Structure formats: C-alpha cells, structure tokens
Amino acid sequence: MARITAEELRAIFAALSEIMEENKQYLVALDSAVGDGDLGLTMSQGFRSAAEFVDSMDETDVGIILARAGMTIASKAPSTMGTLMGTGFMKGGRAVQGRDFLGLDELTGFLEAFLEGIMERGRCRPGEKTVVDALQPALEALKAAGGQGLPLTEALDRAYEAAAAGLEKTKDMVAQHGRPAYYGEGSRGKEDPGAAVGVFLIKGLRQGLSA
Amino acid sequence: MARITAEELRAIFAALSEIMEENKQYLVALDSAVGDGDLGLTMSQGFRSAAEFVDSMDETDVGIILARAGMTIASKAPSTMGTLMGTGFMKGGRAVQGRDFLGLDELTGFLEAFLEGIMERGRCRPGEKTVVDALQPALEALKAAGGQGLPLTEALDRAYEAAAAGLEKTKDMVAQHGRPAYYGEGSRGKEDPGAAVGVFLIKGLRQGLSA
Amino acid sequence: MRKIINKPEAMVDEMLEGILAAHSDQLACAQDDLRCIITSRPKPGKVALATGGGSGHLPLFLGYVGDGLLDGCSVGSVFQSPGADQMFAVTKAIDQGAGVLYIFGNYGGDVMNFDMAAEMADMEGIRVEQVIGTDDVASGVRGQEAKRRGVAGIFFVYKVAGACAAAGGSLEEVKAVAEKANRQARTMGVALSPCTIPEAGRPTFEIAEGGMEIGMGIHGEPGIRKGELREADAIVDEMLDPILEDLPFQGGDEVAVLVNGLGSTPREELYVMYRRVHDVLAARKIGVYHVYAGEFATSMEMAGASISLLKLDDELKNYLSQPASTPFFSQPQLGK
Amino acid sequence: MRKIINKPEAMVDEMLEGILAAHSDQLACAQDDLRCIITSRPKPGKVALATGGGSGHLPLFLGYVGDGLLDGCSVGSVFQSPGADQMFAVTKAIDQGAGVLYIFGNYGGDVMNFDMAAEMADMEGIRVEQVIGTDDVASGVRGQEAKRRGVAGIFFVYKVAGACAAAGGSLEEVKAVAEKANRQARTMGVALSPCTIPEAGRPTFEIAEGGMEIGMGIHGEPGIRKGELREADAIVDEMLDPILEDLPFQGGDEVAVLVNGLGSTPREELYVMYRRVHDVLAARKIGVYHVYAGEFATSMEMAGASISLLKLDDELKNYLSQPASTPFFSQPQLGK
Ligand SMILES: Nc1ncnc2c1ncn2[C@@H]1O[C@H](COP(=O)(O)OP(=O)(O)O)[C@@H](O)[C@H]1O
Ligand SMILES: Nc1ncnc2c1ncn2[C@@H]1O[C@H](COP(=O)(O)OP(=O)(O)O)[C@@H](O)[C@H]1O
Ligand SMILES: [Mg+2]
Ligand SMILES: [Mg+2]
Ligand SMILES: [Mg+2]
Ligand SMILES: [Mg+2]
C-alpha cells in the first residue's frame, strides 16, 4: 500500500513544480481577470524553490520537510497565495511532525491542519470564494475515503475530483477576500484563481505517488 | 503739414491695437516656429491696454503719454517683446518729454531713443535677428527723409518699407537672443517674429496720421 | 513605457541600492538584505515602529523611516507584499527591548505576512502589536471600516505614532495613539491615468484619456464612479463629501489636511485643489491646523490625487507638530 | 489634457490662492497682488533675497521663499516672465534696508524685467544686486557660461545665499557666495515626454513615445541629442560626462548631488539613476557630501530628470548644511 516518505515528498514537490510551470499562463489569465495577474509567476517560482529545497534536504521527518518547504514557499512567493500555501505547509507539517511517513490518516490530518492554517491566516471561511473552497471538499473526500478504507492513491483521486468540483462551484460565489473582492458582484461567474491552485495542490500530491 | 499731438497718439495707438489684433494668428505662427507661440497674444493684449490707457489719459505732453503707454505695455505683456516694446516707449517718450507735438525731427529722436533702449535692455546689436533689425533701417530711413526735407507721412512710408525690407533680411540671420536662439542654425531661413512686430509698429505710426 | 530604468526586474533592488548609497547616514539594511531597510540611528529603549509594503509608492513606505517617525520597513516588489521573513528580520533588527509596533495598509498579502512575522517575533520573545491603516472611504461602507484599504492617510498614523514613540511612549501608548489617528483619518482619491508596473511593461488597468475614476485605489483597485474629467472644484466636492459625512467631520472640528499627488499630477494642481478644500471647510466652520501638499503616497507615474483629513484633538495635534526628519520627509516643529 | 484645474486661464491665480490659504503662517503677498509672494516672517536688518520666474515649475520659484532661503518671489504665467512692476513690488516689500539680491534663471524675459525692476528700485534708493543662474551645461559651450540657461542647480544658489544672508552676511558677501555657487554648479537634463501649458491645451513640443532628448530645457528648449530611450545607466553616463568635463570636477573634489524629477518621473527612478551617479563619482574619487533627490525644479507633468553637481569648499558646505524651512522644502541641520 502506498505511503508518503521523504522520497515520495521529493516526487510530489517535483510534480507540483511541474504542474505550476505548465499552468503558469492559465493561472496568470485567471488572476488577471480579478487580480494583479501574478499568480502563475509566484506559484511556479515558489514551488520550484520548494522542490529544489526538498531535493537538497537530508531529512527523514516528513513533518519537518513539509514545514520547511512551506517556509521556502512563503519567502520565495510573497504574494497572497504564497503566504497561504506557505502557512498551510507549515501548519500541516507541524501537525505530522515526528513521522517518517504519512498514510491516509496522517495525510488527512496534514490537510486538515493545512486548511485550518489557511482559514486562520486568511480570516476566511468556506463559501467566500477562495482556495478554501477547493481544499475543503478535498478534505471531506479524504475523510470519506478513510471511512471506506480506500487506499491512499484512490483517496487522492477522489479528493482531486472533489477539489475540481469545488473550483467549479466558486463560479457561483462572490469574492470576499483579496483583490478579487474589489470586484464585488463583478467576480461572480468567474473561477477563483486561488481555488485553481488548490486543485493543482491535490493533483500534485496524487501525481507524486506511483500507480 | 502733419504732426503728432495727443490726438494723433490716440489714433496711432488705436491703429497699433487693431493691427496687432488682426495679425494675432500670424504672429502666433511666426513665434510658434522658433519660440513659445505667445507673441500674437501678448502683443494684441499689450497694445489693446495701451490704447485704452492713452484714450483715457488727460495729458497733452506727448513724451509723457508715450512713456506711460510703455509702462502699460510692459506690465500687461510681460513676455520679451512686451518688455522691449515697453522699454522702447518709455525711453523714447522720455527723450521727447515736455513737448505737445512731434514733427519728423522729434519722431526721429523718439525712435532713436526707442531703439537704444531696446538694445541696452536686450544686450543686442543689429544683425542678431531681433526686432532691432526692423527698427534700425526704419530709423535710418527717417533720418534720410529728414535730410531730404520730406513730410512726416512720406517719411513714415519710407520707414515702413525699410522696416519690411529689414524683416525680410532677418531670414538670412542666425538668432542670437531669446527662444529663437535655442534653434541656432535652425533659425536660419525664418523671419524673426519680433522683427515682424517692429514692422507693425512703424505701420501703426503711419496709419494713425491722416493722408 | 516612459521609465528611466535598467532591466525592469532589477528596478526595486537598484532603487534600494541608490537609496542606501544616497542616505547612508540615515538608513541601513538588516541582515544584508536590501529589502529590509532600518534606521541607522536607533534610539535605545524606544518602542520601535515598523512598516512594510509593495514598491512603487515612494515616499511610502520606506520614506518614513527616520528621526521622529519609523525605525524599519520591509520592501516588496512593485505592488507586492514583502515576505514575512523580511518583516521578521526588520523586527529583530529594530527592537530595543520595548516592543515593536507594526503599522501597515490593509492589503491581504501584507496583513497575512505581518501576522506571520508577528508569530515569528513572538517565538523569539519580541513583543509585537499591529495597527492597520484603513483610511480609504471609497473602499468599504460605513460600519465596516476595518475592511477598508489604507492609503495616504497612513502618513498621519506614522507621524503621530512616531512622535509618541520618540517622546518615550510605551508600546500600549503608541498603539493607542496610532489607532486613534487611524480612526480619525479619512481619505478619498481620484485617478486620471493608469500606471505601468515595470515588469508588465504596459498599464495593468485602463482609464480613458479625458476620463477619471473617483475612489480608485493606489494599485488601480476599482473606485466608486468613472466618468469624464470635470473641473477641479467639482472633483474636490465629489471627493470631500463622502469624507466629511463618513466620520463625520463637523463644525467646530479642527483638522490636518493632506493633498497628495499620485505621481504625475503637479503640485500646481494640488494647490488648485486645496483652494477648494479650504473654501468648503471654511463654509462648514471646520478649522485647518496644518496643510500638507505634495507626494506622500504615490502609484509611480499615475496621474491623480487624494485628499485626507485627520480630525485633531490636543494629543494628536501635539504629536503632529513635533519635528521629524527622514531622507524623504522633513518637518520642523510646527507652530513656531 | 489630464489636469485637475478649473478654467485654464485661472490656473496660476487659483494655485496662488491655494498656496496662500494653505501656508498663511509662512507666506503673504505684497500690494494685494497674488503674484507678488513674500515671506510673512521677515528678518529685520537681513539682506533680502528675491527670485521670480514663470509658473509651472513648482517648487521653483516661490517654493523657496521661507526661513533660511528667500524672502520674495514674483510669479509669472505658465512659462512666462513676471512683470517688472511685480518684481519691483516684491523688492520694496522685502527690503530691510540692507539691500536686495535678485537670483533668477537666465531667460530673456526674466533678465530684462529684473533689469527694469532694478532700475525702478534704484530710483527709490533700494540697493539691488543680481546673480543669474546659468548651470545648464547643455545650453551653451564652455567659455560662454554666461549664455547658459538656469535650471535645477539654482536650488544650490538659493540655498547657500539664503544661509549666508540668514547668518548676517552683507549684500556683497551674499552676492559673492551666490556667484561662487553658480560658478561651481553644473546641471544636465533629459526629457522623456512633453508637457502641456493649460491655456494651450496640447503639448507645445514633441518627444516621440519611447524616445528621449538629452539636454532639453525645462520649457522644451531643444537639447543636444534626440534618440531612443536607453537604459538608466547609459542615460546617466551620457548626462554626467559633460557635467564632469565642464567645470571640470576632479578626483579629490567633494560635491553635493541633486537628482531632480521633472514632473512625472517617480522617485523610484531617480534613485535608480543616483545609484549610477554614485558609482561613477566613486570611480573618479569624487566625494559626495550630501544627496538631494526629488522634485526641485519641474515642468508640470513632463517625464524626465536632471542631475546637478555642486563643487563644495568649506564655505559652501557650511551654508549648504544650515537648516531651512519653507512650505515646499525643509531641511534640518545636515551632518548631525
Ligand atoms: N483572505 C484570504 N483568505 C483565503 N484566501 C485568500 C484570501 N485572500 C485571497 N485569497 C486567495 O488568493 C488568491 C489570489 O492569490 P494571489 O494572486 O497570490 O493574490 P495577490 O496577488 O493579490 O497577492 C485568491 O484567488 C483567493 O483564492
Ligand atoms: N535679447 C533680445 N534683444 C532684442 N530682442 C530680443 C531679445 N530676445 C528676444 N528678442 C526678440 O523677441 C522676440 C520674441 O518675443 P516674445 O515672443 O515676446 O518672446 P518670449 O515669448 O520668448 O518671451 C524675438 O523674435 C526677438 O525679436
Ligand atoms: Mg495575484
Ligand atoms: Mg500579487
Ligand atoms: Mg514668444
Ligand atoms: Mg513668451
């Protein structure tokens, strides 16, 4: 059964870096519509730095790896999503500190702390058209998969689908936070750029695991 | 024989005001080519104020009228030509102060002092592409006409021709003063805007006299 | 792009190099990081004041680091928040043991990063408090003042907090004065042109030639009304009304006024505006204690202006009147 | 035209009304004429300093009326000389019996009108001397310095003359110091855009988008080279070379530097420029005593900048370092 050790984390961050790079223009376009258009740039740069950092790290504690990767993202991508992703990894990492690997339960705990960290830092709740609206359904999906005893890879497949569905739903919401909120009702009908990053996050977690 | 009393001065300033008004756009165009383009505006405003002032004055001393008209021009048209015309009238007026009228000799004395005042104020000499290059030939023509015993009106006709010829010659000169000098060799081929005002000055003097 | 720069991506760091080279007697940087600007004349025992924010707004933010004002500033890329680690580096460098007050504008990235920096400081035993500038009337309805953006009025907050700290105020006292100033400051802006982020190379938002946008933010955030450019007096009236109603400012009040240029609007025009401000305030019997006019918070070469009013009481007046001196702003003791 | 004004023809007077309303504690006008600005804090017995010039250049010219600087300023329409009668009115109002020094830029209209005003003053028994600013290297060849225009470097002349007069210098002493500063100051400008005289409604000269003109004057007077906009370092080099060669400035010299924005060029860019200035001067072993960067002499909303150097000796350094304070410029004692 698949589990996430330091080795998988290297693969996961490599995958995340690649995904953000591939989708740079897409994120720029989403963010240009309701923000300052930098999201593709900050995410590809932040995750590239994190991947390099994780690759260079001689550490087996996955919690520490995740937390340190978060600090790297926060300092290399100081835009809002950089800070939120950084915070998420730091809080999530701390929640699973002291372990050599993550199974589905631990990953669920990681994502829960990740999400809580973001909501605390961003002073936000689900339904306010943010990254939270992709991650929260993903967390629910992981929990459900755990209840059903599904393997980690399949759980992440479901989480990915849930996140993508969550992203779709952000179209119906009115932005309450960050630059998109300046547009008020004008933000309705558009996907939230940060939620798209949330989807890519789950995608990267899945992609880093074989099979 | 024609002579210039306070009454003629009123007619002369009325004529000058009219001429500057009629040629406003022409002077603006000349000044726009090598300067700031305000010449038509400042001259029409300055001479209008002078005409109004002379009209309202209860004074028979033509020297005082001319000098005071000069102060009016200087204060209402503070651009370079306003200051120079103002200076000319003030110095010229002072040279003929104490008289009730001007004949050709006195007018010649007036224009001589007028020209000297300008050259002193402008730190300039003939040939440097300024108003002086219209007025200096006009002064020579008046002197010559005086030597030949011509009447005032005819003398002014000749002075006008000489001024116009002087203006034409400024085309061959390179500007040494004021904004036109910024263009250096680039000012060659164009008439000097200030010299055009000099021609109008003589024209107005003539036009204010009957026949 | 009409900019005197080298490589667009090097602009911020080269600007900082220039600033540090020009003003090495007054400014330095922490941890050899150009983006962590600190005063080179720390005052032992004083409560330290830090700010931070994106570049492109000079003299905001680092221009207020100096005597009688702030002690440090973290510097972001153009219109981007600095990182939490830079804020933390500044915090560590300026703390004199009396605690550090963060004063910054209400922008998502800045708020989160300063939060994070405060947590880091807390872990190292440095006491940190925050006051968030929210003076922009155009950016949120009454009753939800805490959601508003911070713009030029933050200058008033810096000024009185800086003077209070210089006078030996405790962290709590300095924070209380800063909060009061923020509570009593209101700003409204108008933009006549967009501006260009060097790396983008073209304007990131549009204002039609001959148009204006009332209430637009200093990063081009949407305002409250777009329209044709009107006469100065009409523009000022449209800006002043919501300011005056919001606090509200009333007859008998005494205020300080800041007429701020956004970048390419000349001082000539700011004074044409002030002429109207003066008349409107006089008609309402609102007294004017002091007038600041010039560039205090800009958006690079944006054309436009903002008007800020600060309602004064004796305490604020005293702190406002104290001398201050930075490389970008200098004021003698007022009322002498 | 992107201007916040009312009727274009009212702009100058409305601006003056705004300035006087805002700064009534420091400024007044003579003979009820708005265009005759004088200090409201005259110093009995002091040599009085007057300047004057066209509008559109704030803080030039009236912005330097205040403590430690000038005593009066006559104000013309945009880019037009004030009248001799206004200069004379200012002269009469500020004279304290110790004589009046005129300091103004070398522009035809100004020169003639100040001459005329001096004659009027002479007739009333007021002693007047003149120093004409001629710092613009681009406007005349070496050996004919007296024909050059005066631009931002006149700030240095004001500053040291103002300090000398404040210190009790006689008319001759103040004039000598002003002449020395003018002799030792050199400026070069670059323009990236034209500007619009309100009454004209459109730019009175052209600079292609993406182009620049090295040496252009502050009214759009032709410069010495037009071309494509280059990188900041290359522009600075092209500006500095003729400045350094002209005086010349040499290894071992000590200078003050003024990097001046012409209107819409942000301070960010001025410091990118200063960074290069600093490196070039360091390489030539020229010491920098103090750096001024900001808007000191503008052309409304023109984009561009100028660089001025003043070669110092002990006397100039002392006068430069003295405090000064006007509504537009304030400096504490330097080197403290
Ligand atoms: N307070 C907040 N809480 C949670 N998410 C937020 C908050 N503010 C903004 N976001 C998310 O950040 C995204 C924009 O990220 P980013 O482009 O980095 O912002 P910026 O460039 O404005 O700093 C938004 O689409 C939204 O999902
Ligand atoms: N120093 C000078 N001496 C004599 N005439 C001068 C001098 N400088 C300029 N002029 C004249 O003034 C004319 C321009 O006048 P005007 O448009 O009023 O100048 P500006 O608008 O530049 O002040 C020039 O064409 C020239 O004839
Ligand atoms: Mg963004
Ligand atoms: Mg951003
Ligand atoms: Mg002209
Ligand atoms: Mg003119």
PDB file of N, CA, C and O and ligand atoms in Angstrom, chain B residues 31 35-39 79 179, ligand 5:
ATOM      1  N   ASP B  31       5.964  82.927 -34.093  1.00  0.00           N
ATOM      2  CA  ASP B  31       6.593  82.652 -32.799  1.00  0.00           C
ATOM      3  C   ASP B  31       6.553  81.153 -32.471  1.00  0.00           C
ATOM      4  O   ASP B  31       7.436  80.641 -31.781  1.00  0.00           O
ATOM      5  N   GLY B  35       9.703  79.804 -31.121  1.00  0.00           N
ATOM      6  CA  GLY B  35       9.560  80.289 -29.751  1.00  0.00           C
ATOM      7  C   GLY B  35       8.393  79.614 -29.069  1.00  0.00           C
ATOM      8  O   GLY B  35       8.077  78.478 -29.374  1.00  0.00           O
ATOM      9  N   ASP B  36       7.750  80.332 -28.174  1.00  0.00           N
ATOM     10  CA  ASP B  36       6.682  79.726 -27.401  1.00  0.00           C
ATOM     11  C   ASP B  36       5.290  80.039 -27.936  1.00  0.00           C
ATOM     12  O   ASP B  36       4.289  79.623 -27.367  1.00  0.00           O
ATOM     13  N   GLY B  37       5.236  80.785 -29.041  1.00  0.00           N
ATOM     14  CA  GLY B  37       3.961  80.965 -29.711  1.00  0.00           C
ATOM     15  C   GLY B  37       3.022  81.966 -29.088  1.00  0.00           C
ATOM     16  O   GLY B  37       1.861  82.056 -29.481  1.00  0.00           O
ATOM     17  N   ASP B  38       3.506  82.752 -28.152  1.00  0.00           N
ATOM     18  CA  ASP B  38       2.587  83.663 -27.462  1.00  0.00           C
ATOM     19  C   ASP B  38       2.580  85.069 -28.048  1.00  0.00           C
ATOM     20  O   ASP B  38       1.803  85.912 -27.606  1.00  0.00           O
ATOM     21  N   LEU B  39       3.409  85.322 -29.032  1.00  0.00           N
ATOM     22  CA  LEU B  39       3.653  86.708 -29.447  1.00  0.00           C
ATOM     23  C   LEU B  39       2.377  87.428 -29.879  1.00  0.00           C
ATOM     24  O   LEU B  39       2.155  88.587 -29.503  1.00  0.00           O
ATOM     25  N   SER B  79       5.935  89.198 -21.618  1.00  0.00           N
ATOM     26  CA  SER B  79       6.863  88.417 -22.433  1.00  0.00           C
ATOM     27  C   SER B  79       7.965  89.331 -22.974  1.00  0.00           C
ATOM     28  O   SER B  79       7.907  90.545 -22.799  1.00  0.00           O
ATOM     29  N   ARG B 179      14.264  82.876 -27.180  1.00  0.00           N
ATOM     30  CA  ARG B 179      13.986  81.484 -27.523  1.00  0.00           C
ATOM     31  C   ARG B 179      14.469  81.112 -28.924  1.00  0.00           C
ATOM     32  O   ARG B 179      14.955  80.000 -29.124  1.00  0.00           O
TER      33      ARG B 179
HETATM   34 MG    MG E   5       7.019  84.230 -27.512  1.00  0.00          MG
END
